[in-house]
PDB file of C-alpha atoms in Angstrom:
ATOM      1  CA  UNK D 261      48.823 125.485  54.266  1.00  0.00           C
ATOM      2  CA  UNK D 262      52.292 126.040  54.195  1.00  0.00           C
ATOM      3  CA  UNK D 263      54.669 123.727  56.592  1.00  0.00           C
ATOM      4  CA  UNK D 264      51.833 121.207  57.382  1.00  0.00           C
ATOM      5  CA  UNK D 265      53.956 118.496  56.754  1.00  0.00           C
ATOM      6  CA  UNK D 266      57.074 119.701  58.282  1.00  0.00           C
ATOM      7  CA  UNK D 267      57.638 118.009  61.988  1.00  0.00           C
ATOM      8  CA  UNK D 268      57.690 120.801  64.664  1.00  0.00           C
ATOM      9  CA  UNK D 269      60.145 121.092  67.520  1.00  0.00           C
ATOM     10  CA  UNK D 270      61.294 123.157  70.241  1.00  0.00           C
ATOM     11  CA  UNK D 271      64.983 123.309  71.671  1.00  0.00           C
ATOM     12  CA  UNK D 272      65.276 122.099  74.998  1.00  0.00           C
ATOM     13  CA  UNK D 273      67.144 125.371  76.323  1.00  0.00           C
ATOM     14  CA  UNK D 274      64.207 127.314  76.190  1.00  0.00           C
ATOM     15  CA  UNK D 275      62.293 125.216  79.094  1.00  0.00           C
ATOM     16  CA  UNK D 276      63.266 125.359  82.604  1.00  0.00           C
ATOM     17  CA  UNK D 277      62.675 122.342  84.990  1.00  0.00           C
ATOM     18  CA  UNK D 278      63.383 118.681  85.092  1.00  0.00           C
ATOM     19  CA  UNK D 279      63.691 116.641  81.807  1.00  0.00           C
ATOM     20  CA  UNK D 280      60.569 115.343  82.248  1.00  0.00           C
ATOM     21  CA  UNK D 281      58.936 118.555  83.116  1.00  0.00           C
ATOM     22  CA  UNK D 282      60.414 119.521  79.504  1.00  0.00           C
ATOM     23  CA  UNK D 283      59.403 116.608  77.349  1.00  0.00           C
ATOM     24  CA  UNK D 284      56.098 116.465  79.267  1.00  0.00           C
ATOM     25  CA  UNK D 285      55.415 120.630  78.481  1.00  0.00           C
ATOM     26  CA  UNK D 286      56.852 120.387  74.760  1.00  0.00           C
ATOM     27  CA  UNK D 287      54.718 117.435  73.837  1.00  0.00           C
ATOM     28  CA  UNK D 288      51.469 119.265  75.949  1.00  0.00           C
ATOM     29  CA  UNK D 289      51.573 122.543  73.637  1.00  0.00           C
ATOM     30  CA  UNK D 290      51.607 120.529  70.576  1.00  0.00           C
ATOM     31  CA  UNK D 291      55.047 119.962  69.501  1.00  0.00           C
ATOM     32  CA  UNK D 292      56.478 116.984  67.578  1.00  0.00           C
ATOM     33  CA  UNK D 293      59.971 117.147  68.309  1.00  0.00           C
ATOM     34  CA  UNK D 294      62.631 118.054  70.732  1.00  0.00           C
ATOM     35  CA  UNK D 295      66.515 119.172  70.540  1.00  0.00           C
ATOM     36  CA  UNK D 296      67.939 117.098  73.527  1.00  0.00           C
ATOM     37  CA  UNK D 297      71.189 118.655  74.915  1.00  0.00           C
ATOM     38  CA  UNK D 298      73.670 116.325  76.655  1.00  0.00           C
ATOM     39  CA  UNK D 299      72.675 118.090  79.777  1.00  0.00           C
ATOM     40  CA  UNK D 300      69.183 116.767  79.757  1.00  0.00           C
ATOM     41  CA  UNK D 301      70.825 113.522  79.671  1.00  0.00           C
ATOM     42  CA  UNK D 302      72.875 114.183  82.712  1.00  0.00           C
ATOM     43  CA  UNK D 303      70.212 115.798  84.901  1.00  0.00           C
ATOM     44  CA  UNK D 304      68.377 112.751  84.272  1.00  0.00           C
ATOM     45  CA  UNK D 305      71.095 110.340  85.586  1.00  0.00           C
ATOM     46  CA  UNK D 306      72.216 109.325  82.424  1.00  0.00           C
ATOM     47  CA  UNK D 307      69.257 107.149  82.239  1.00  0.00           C
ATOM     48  CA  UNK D 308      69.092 107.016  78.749  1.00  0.00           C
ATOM     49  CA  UNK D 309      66.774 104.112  78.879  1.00  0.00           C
ATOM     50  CA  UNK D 310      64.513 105.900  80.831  1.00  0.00           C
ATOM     51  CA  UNK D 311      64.516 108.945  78.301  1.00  0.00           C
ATOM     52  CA  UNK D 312      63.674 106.968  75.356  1.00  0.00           C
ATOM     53  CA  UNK D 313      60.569 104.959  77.253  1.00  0.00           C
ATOM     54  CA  UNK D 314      59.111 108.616  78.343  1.00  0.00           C
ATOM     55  CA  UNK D 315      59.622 109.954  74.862  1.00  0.00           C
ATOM     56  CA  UNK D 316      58.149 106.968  73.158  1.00  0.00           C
ATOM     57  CA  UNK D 317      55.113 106.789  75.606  1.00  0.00           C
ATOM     58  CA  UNK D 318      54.444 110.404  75.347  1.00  0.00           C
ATOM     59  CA  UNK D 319      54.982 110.719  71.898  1.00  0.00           C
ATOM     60  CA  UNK D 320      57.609 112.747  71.258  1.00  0.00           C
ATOM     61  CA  UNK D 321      60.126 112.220  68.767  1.00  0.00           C
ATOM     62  CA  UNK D 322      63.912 113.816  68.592  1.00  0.00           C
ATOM     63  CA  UNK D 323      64.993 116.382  66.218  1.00  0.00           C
ATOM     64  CA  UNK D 324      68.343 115.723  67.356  1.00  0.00           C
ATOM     65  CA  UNK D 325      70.957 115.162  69.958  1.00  0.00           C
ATOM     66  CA  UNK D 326      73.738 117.942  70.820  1.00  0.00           C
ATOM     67  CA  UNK D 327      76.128 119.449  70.786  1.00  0.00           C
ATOM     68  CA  UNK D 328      79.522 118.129  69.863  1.00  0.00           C
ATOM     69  CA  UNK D 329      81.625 121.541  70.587  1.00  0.00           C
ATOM     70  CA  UNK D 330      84.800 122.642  68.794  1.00  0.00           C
ATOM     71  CA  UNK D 331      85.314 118.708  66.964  1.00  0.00           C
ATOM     72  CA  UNK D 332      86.582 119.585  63.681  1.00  0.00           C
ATOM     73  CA  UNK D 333      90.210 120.858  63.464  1.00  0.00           C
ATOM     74  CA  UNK D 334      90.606 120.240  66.868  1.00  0.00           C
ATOM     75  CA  UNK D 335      94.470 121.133  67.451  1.00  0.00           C
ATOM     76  CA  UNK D 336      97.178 118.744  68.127  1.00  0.00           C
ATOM     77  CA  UNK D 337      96.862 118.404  72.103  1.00  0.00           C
ATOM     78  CA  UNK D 338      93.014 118.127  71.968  1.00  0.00           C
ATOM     79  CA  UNK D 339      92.327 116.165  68.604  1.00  0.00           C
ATOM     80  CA  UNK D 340      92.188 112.235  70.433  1.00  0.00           C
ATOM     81  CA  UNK D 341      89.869 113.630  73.264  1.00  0.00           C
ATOM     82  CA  UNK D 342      87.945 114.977  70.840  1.00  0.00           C
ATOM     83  CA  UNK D 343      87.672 112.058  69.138  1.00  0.00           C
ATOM     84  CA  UNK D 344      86.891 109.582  71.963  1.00  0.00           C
ATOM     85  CA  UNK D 345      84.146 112.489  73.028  1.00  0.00           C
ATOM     86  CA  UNK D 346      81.991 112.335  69.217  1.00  0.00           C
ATOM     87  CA  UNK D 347      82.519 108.434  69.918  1.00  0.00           C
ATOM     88  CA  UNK D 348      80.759 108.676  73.343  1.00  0.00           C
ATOM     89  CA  UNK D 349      77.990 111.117  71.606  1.00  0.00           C
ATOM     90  CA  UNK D 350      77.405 109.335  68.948  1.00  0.00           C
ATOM     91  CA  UNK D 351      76.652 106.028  70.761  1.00  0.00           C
ATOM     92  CA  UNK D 352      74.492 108.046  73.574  1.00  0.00           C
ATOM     93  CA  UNK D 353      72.347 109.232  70.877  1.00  0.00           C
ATOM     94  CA  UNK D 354      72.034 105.559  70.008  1.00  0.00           C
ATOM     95  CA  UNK D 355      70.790 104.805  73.448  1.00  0.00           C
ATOM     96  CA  UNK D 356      68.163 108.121  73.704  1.00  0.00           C
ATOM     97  CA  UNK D 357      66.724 107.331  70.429  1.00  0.00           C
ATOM     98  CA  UNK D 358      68.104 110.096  67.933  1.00  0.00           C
ATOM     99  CA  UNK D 359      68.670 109.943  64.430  1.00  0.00           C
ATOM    100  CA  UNK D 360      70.589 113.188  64.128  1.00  0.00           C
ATOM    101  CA  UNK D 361      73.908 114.501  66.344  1.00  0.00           C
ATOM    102  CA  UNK D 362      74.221 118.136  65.624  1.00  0.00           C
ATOM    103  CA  UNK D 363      77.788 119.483  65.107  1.00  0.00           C
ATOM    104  CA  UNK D 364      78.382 123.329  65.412  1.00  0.00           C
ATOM    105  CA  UNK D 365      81.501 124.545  63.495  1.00  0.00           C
ATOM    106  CA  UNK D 366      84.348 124.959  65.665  1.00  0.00           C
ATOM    107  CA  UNK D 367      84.897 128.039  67.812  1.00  0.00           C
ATOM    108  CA  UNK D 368      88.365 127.200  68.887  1.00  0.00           C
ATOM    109  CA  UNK D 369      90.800 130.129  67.832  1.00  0.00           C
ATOM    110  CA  UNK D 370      93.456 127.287  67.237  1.00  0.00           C
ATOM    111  CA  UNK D 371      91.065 125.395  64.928  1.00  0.00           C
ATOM    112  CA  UNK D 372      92.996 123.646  62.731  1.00  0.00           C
ATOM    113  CA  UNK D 373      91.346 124.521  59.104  1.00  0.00           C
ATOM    114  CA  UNK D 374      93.646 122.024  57.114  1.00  0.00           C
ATOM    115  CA  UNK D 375      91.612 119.194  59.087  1.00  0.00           C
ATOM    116  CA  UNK D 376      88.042 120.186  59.035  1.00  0.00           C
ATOM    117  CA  UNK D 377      87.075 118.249  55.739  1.00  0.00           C
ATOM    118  CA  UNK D 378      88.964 115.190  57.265  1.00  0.00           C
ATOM    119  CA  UNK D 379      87.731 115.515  60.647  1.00  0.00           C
ATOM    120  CA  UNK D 380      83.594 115.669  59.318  1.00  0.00           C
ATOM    121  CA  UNK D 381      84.759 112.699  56.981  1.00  0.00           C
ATOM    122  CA  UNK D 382      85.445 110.551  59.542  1.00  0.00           C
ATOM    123  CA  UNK D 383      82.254 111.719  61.908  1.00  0.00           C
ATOM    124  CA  UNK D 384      80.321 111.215  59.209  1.00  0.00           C
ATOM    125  CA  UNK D 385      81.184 107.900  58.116  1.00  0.00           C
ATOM    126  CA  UNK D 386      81.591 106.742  62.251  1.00  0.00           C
ATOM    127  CA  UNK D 387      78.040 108.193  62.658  1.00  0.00           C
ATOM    128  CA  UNK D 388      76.782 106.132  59.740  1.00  0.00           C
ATOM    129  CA  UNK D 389      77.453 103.083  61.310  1.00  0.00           C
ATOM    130  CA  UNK D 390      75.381 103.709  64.067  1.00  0.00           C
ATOM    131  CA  UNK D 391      72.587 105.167  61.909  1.00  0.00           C
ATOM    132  CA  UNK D 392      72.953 108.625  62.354  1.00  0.00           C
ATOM    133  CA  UNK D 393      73.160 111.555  60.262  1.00  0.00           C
ATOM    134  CA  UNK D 394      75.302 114.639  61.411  1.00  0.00           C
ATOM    135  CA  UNK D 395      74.244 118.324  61.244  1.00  0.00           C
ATOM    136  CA  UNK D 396      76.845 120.578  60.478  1.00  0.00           C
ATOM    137  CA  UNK D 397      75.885 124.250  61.710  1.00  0.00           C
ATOM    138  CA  UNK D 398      77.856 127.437  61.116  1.00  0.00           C
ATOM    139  CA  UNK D 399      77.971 129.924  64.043  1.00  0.00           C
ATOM    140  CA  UNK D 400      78.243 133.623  63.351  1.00  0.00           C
ATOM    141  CA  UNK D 401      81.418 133.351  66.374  1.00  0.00           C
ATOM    142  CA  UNK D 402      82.467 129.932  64.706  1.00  0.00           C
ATOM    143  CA  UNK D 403      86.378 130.613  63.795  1.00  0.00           C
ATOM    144  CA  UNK D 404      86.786 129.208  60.039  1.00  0.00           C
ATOM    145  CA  UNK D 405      83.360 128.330  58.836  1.00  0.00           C
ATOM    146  CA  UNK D 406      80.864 131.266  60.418  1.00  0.00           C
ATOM    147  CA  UNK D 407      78.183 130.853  57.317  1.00  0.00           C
ATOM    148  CA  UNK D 408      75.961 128.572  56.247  1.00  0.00           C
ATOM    149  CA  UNK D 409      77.496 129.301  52.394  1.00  0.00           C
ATOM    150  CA  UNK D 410      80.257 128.067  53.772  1.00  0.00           C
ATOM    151  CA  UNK D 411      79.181 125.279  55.594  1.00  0.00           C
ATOM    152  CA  UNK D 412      77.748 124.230  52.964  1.00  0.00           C
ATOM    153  CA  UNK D 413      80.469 124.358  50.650  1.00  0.00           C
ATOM    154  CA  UNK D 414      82.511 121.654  52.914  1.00  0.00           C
ATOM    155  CA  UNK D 415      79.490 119.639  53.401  1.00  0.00           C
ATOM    156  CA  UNK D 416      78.975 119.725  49.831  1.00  0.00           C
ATOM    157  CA  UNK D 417      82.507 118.685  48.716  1.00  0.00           C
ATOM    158  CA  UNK D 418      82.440 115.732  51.459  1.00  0.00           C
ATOM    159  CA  UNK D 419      79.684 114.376  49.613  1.00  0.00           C
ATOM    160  CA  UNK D 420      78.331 111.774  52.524  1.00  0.00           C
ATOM    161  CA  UNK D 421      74.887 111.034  52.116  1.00  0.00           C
ATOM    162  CA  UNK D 422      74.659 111.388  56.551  1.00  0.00           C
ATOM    163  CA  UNK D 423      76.194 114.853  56.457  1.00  0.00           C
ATOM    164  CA  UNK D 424      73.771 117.839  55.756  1.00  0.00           C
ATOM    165  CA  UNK D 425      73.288 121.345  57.224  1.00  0.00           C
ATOM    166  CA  UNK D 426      71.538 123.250  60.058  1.00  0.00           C
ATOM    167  CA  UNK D 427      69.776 126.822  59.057  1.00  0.00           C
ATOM    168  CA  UNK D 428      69.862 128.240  62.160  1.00  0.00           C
ATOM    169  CA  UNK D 429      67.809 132.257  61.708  1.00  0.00           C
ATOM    170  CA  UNK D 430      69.872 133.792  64.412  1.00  0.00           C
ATOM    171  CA  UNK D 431      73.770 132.814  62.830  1.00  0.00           C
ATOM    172  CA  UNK D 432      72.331 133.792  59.585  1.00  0.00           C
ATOM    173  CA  UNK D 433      70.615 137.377  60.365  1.00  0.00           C
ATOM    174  CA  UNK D 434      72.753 138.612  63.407  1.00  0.00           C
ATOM    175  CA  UNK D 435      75.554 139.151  60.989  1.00  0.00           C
ATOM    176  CA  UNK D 436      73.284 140.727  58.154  1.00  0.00           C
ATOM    177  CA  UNK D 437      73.659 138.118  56.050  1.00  0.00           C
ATOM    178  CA  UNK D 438      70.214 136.936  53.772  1.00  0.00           C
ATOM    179  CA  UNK D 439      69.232 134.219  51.805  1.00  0.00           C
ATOM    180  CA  UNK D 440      71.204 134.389  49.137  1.00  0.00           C
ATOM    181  CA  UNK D 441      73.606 132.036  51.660  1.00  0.00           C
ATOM    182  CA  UNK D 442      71.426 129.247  51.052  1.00  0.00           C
ATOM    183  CA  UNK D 443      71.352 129.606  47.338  1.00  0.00           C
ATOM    184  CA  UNK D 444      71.292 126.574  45.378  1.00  0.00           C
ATOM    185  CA  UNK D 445      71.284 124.259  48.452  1.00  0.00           C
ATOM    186  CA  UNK D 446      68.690 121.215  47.897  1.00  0.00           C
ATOM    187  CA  UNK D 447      65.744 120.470  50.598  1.00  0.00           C
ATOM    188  CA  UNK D 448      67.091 117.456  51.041  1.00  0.00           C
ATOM    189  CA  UNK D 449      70.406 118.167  52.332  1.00  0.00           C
ATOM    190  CA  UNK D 450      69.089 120.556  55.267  1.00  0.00           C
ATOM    191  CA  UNK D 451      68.455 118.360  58.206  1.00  0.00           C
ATOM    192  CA  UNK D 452      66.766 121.123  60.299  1.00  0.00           C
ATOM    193  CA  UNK D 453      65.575 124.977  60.503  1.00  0.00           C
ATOM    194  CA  UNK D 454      65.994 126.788  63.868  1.00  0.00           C
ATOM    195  CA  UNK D 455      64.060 130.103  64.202  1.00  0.00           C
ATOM    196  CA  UNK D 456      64.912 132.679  66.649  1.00  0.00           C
ATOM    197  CA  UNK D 457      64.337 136.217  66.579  1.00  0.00           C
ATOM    198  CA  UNK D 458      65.853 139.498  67.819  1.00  0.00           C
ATOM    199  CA  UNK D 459      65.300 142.912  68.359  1.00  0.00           C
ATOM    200  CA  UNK D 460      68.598 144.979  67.746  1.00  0.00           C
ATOM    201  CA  UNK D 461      71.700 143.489  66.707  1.00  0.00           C
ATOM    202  CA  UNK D 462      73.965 143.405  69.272  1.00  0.00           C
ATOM    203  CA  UNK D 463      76.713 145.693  70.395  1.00  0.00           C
ATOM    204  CA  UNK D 464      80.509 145.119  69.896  1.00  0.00           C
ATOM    205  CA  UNK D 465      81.589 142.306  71.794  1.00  0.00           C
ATOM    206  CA  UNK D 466      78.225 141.090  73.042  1.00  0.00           C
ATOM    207  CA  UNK D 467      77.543 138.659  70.384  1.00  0.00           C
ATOM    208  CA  UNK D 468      77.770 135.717  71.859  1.00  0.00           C
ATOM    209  CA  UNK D 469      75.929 136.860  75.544  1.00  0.00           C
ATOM    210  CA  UNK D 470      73.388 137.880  73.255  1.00  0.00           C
ATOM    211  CA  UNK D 471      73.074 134.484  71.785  1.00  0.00           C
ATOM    212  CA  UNK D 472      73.006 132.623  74.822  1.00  0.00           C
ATOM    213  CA  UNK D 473      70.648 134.445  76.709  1.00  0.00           C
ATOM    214  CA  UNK D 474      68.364 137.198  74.441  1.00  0.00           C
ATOM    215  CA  UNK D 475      67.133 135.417  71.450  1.00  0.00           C
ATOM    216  CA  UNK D 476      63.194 136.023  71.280  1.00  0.00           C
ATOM    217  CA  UNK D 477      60.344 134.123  70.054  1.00  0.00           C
ATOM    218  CA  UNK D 478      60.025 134.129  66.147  1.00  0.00           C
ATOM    219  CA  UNK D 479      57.687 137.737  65.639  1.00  0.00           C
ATOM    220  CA  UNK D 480      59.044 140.018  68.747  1.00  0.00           C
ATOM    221  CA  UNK D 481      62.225 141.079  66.937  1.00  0.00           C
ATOM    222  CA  UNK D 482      62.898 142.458  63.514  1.00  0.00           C
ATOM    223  CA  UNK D 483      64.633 139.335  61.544  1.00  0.00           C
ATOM    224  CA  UNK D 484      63.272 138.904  58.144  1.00  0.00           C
ATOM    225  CA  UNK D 485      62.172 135.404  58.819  1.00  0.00           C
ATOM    226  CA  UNK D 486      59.242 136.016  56.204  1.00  0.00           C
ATOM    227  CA  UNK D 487      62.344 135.718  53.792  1.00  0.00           C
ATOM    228  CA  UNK D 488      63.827 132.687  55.052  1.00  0.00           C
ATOM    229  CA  UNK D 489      60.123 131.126  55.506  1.00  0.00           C
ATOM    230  CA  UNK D 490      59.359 131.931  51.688  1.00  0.00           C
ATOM    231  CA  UNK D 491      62.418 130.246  50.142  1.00  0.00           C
ATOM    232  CA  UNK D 492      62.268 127.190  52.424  1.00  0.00           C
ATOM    233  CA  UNK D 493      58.650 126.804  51.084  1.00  0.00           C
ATOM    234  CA  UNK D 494      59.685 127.537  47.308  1.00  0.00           C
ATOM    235  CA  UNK D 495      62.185 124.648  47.778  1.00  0.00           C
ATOM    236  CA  UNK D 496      59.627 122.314  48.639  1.00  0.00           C
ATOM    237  CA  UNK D 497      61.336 121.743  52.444  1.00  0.00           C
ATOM    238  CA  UNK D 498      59.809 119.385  54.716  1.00  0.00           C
ATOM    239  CA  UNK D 499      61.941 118.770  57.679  1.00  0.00           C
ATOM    240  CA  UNK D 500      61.882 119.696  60.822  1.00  0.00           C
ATOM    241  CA  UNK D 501      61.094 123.497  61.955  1.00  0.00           C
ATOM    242  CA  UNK D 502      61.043 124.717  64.903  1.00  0.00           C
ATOM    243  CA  UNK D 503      62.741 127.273  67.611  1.00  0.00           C
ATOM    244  CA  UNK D 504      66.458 127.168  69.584  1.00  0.00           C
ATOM    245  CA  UNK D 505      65.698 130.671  71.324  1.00  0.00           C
ATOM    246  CA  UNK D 506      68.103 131.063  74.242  1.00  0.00           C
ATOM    247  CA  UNK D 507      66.256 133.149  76.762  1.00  0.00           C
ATOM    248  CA  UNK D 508      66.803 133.539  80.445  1.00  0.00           C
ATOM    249  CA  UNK D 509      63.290 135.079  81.103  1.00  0.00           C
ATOM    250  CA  UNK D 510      61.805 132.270  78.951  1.00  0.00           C
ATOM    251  CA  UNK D 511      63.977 129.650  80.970  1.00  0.00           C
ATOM    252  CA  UNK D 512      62.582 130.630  84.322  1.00  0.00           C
ATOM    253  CA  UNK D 513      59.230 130.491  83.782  1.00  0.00           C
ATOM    254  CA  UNK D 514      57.124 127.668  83.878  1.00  0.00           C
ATOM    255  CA  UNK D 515      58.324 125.161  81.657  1.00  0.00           C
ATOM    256  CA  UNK D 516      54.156 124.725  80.480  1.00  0.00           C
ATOM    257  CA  UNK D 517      53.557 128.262  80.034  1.00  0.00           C
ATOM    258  CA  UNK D 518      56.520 129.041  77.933  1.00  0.00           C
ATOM    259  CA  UNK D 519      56.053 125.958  75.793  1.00  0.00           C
ATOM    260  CA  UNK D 520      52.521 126.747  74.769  1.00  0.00           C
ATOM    261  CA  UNK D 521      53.841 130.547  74.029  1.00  0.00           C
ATOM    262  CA  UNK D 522      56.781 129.226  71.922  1.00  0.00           C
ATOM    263  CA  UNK D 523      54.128 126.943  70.187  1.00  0.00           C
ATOM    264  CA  UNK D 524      51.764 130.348  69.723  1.00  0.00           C
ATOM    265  CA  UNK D 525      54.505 132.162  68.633  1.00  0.00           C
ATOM    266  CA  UNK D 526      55.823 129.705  65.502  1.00  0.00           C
ATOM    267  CA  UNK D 527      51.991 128.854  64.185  1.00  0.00           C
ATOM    268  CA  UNK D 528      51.502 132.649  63.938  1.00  0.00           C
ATOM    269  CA  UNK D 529      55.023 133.216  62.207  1.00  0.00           C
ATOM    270  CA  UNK D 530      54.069 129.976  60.034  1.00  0.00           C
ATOM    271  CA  UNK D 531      50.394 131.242  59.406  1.00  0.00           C
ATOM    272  CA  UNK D 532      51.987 134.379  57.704  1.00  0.00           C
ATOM    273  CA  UNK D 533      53.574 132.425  54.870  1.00  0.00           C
TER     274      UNK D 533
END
């Protein structure tokens, strides 16, 4: 079968309640992993301690720990904050257990595209001396690197062993890009898959509402995630897979119920390949 080795996960964003409503529902309907967002962290106190001894007695392991906004080419008047902010991420993921920070491409109109390379150097290398690998993701609203061609390109010519690349369905498809973006990139160097689906692309201007609150379960929209299923099997990929699917509706519900329909949802997308 394809995928049965690949850890599955769900993105925390998709449950609503309290964190450990969330762990508690995501580990119920059969998942593996979970994307932690630094506001699971906070509405639990901070008690990363006590996040790490519910997600080791549960099991449940992390995919990764996010999201390090608008870091690389940070402009002149934000660049130290920015800085001292991956710093505090970095060891916080330390303290809940992660392996992997993820890193979206900056949005910042005033990104600074002479300093990206640098800037993911020096994550990169500061991450590896806590452990941790870094996953670079492209946003389709990202303001220099907005594909995962090139997102891979700089990740390529960095060349650290820590740095390697999200696939994320929805930046990919939403701006009718295919596969061919991933061309000759090895298994190895993607660190994670998020699926998402969508019905209609969205209209001028509503890209990023769209994003953060319509995304649908992989199988009620029209993306050709056969496609991106089929190559990621052809390449032999086995890490994690799973579903970041902003959805208000989703969010509200109960935090049980929607986890066992996300889980539904990716087995039958999976069972297809």
């Amino acid at each position: 079968m394809a995928f049965a080795e690949n850890p599955l996960f769900i993105n925390t964003i998709l449950l609503g309640g309290t964190p450990r409503q969330k762990l508690k529902a995501a580990h119920d309907a059969g998942f593996d992993q979970i994307e932690l967002w630094q506001q699971d962290v906070a509405a639990a106190d901070s008690d990363c301690d006590g996040l790490r001894r519910l997600l080791t007695d549960l099991p449940l392991q992390l995919t990764d720990y996010q999201v390090l906004l608008d870091f690389d080419g940070a402009p002149d008047p934000l660049r130290q904050q920015k800085y001292d902010e991956a710093q505090t991420m970095i060891e916080t993921a330390v303290r809940v257990g992660a392996t992997t920070l993820l890193v979206p491409a900056s949005t910042d109109s005033r990104c600074q595209f002479e300093r990206v390379e640098e800037d993911l150097g020096w994550l990169a290398e500061r991450a590896r001396h806590h452990g941790l690998r870094i996953a670079y993701e492209a946003m389709a609203w990202s303001s220099k690197i907005n594909t995962t061609r090139d997102a891979w390109r700089l990740i390529n010519g960095i060349g650290a062993p820590n740095l390697g690349l999200v696939v994320d369905a929805f930046h990919i498809f939403v701006r009718q890009r295919d596969i061919a973006d991933l061309g000759d990139i090895p298994a190895e160097k993607i660190f994670l898959v998020q699926l998402s689906d969508l019905a209609k692309l969205p209209e001028n201007g509503k890209l990023v509402e769209t994003a953060r609150h319509h995304r649908l379960l992989p199988g009620e929209g029209n993306f050709p995630l056969t496609s991106l299923l089929d190559h990621l099997h052809a390449i032999d990929y086995r890490g994690p897979l799973g579903l970041e699917v902003f959805n208000d509706s989703l969010q509200h519900a109960e935090p049980a119920d929607t986890a066992r329909k996300a889980m539904r949802a990716l087995r039958q997308q999976l069972a297809s390949i």
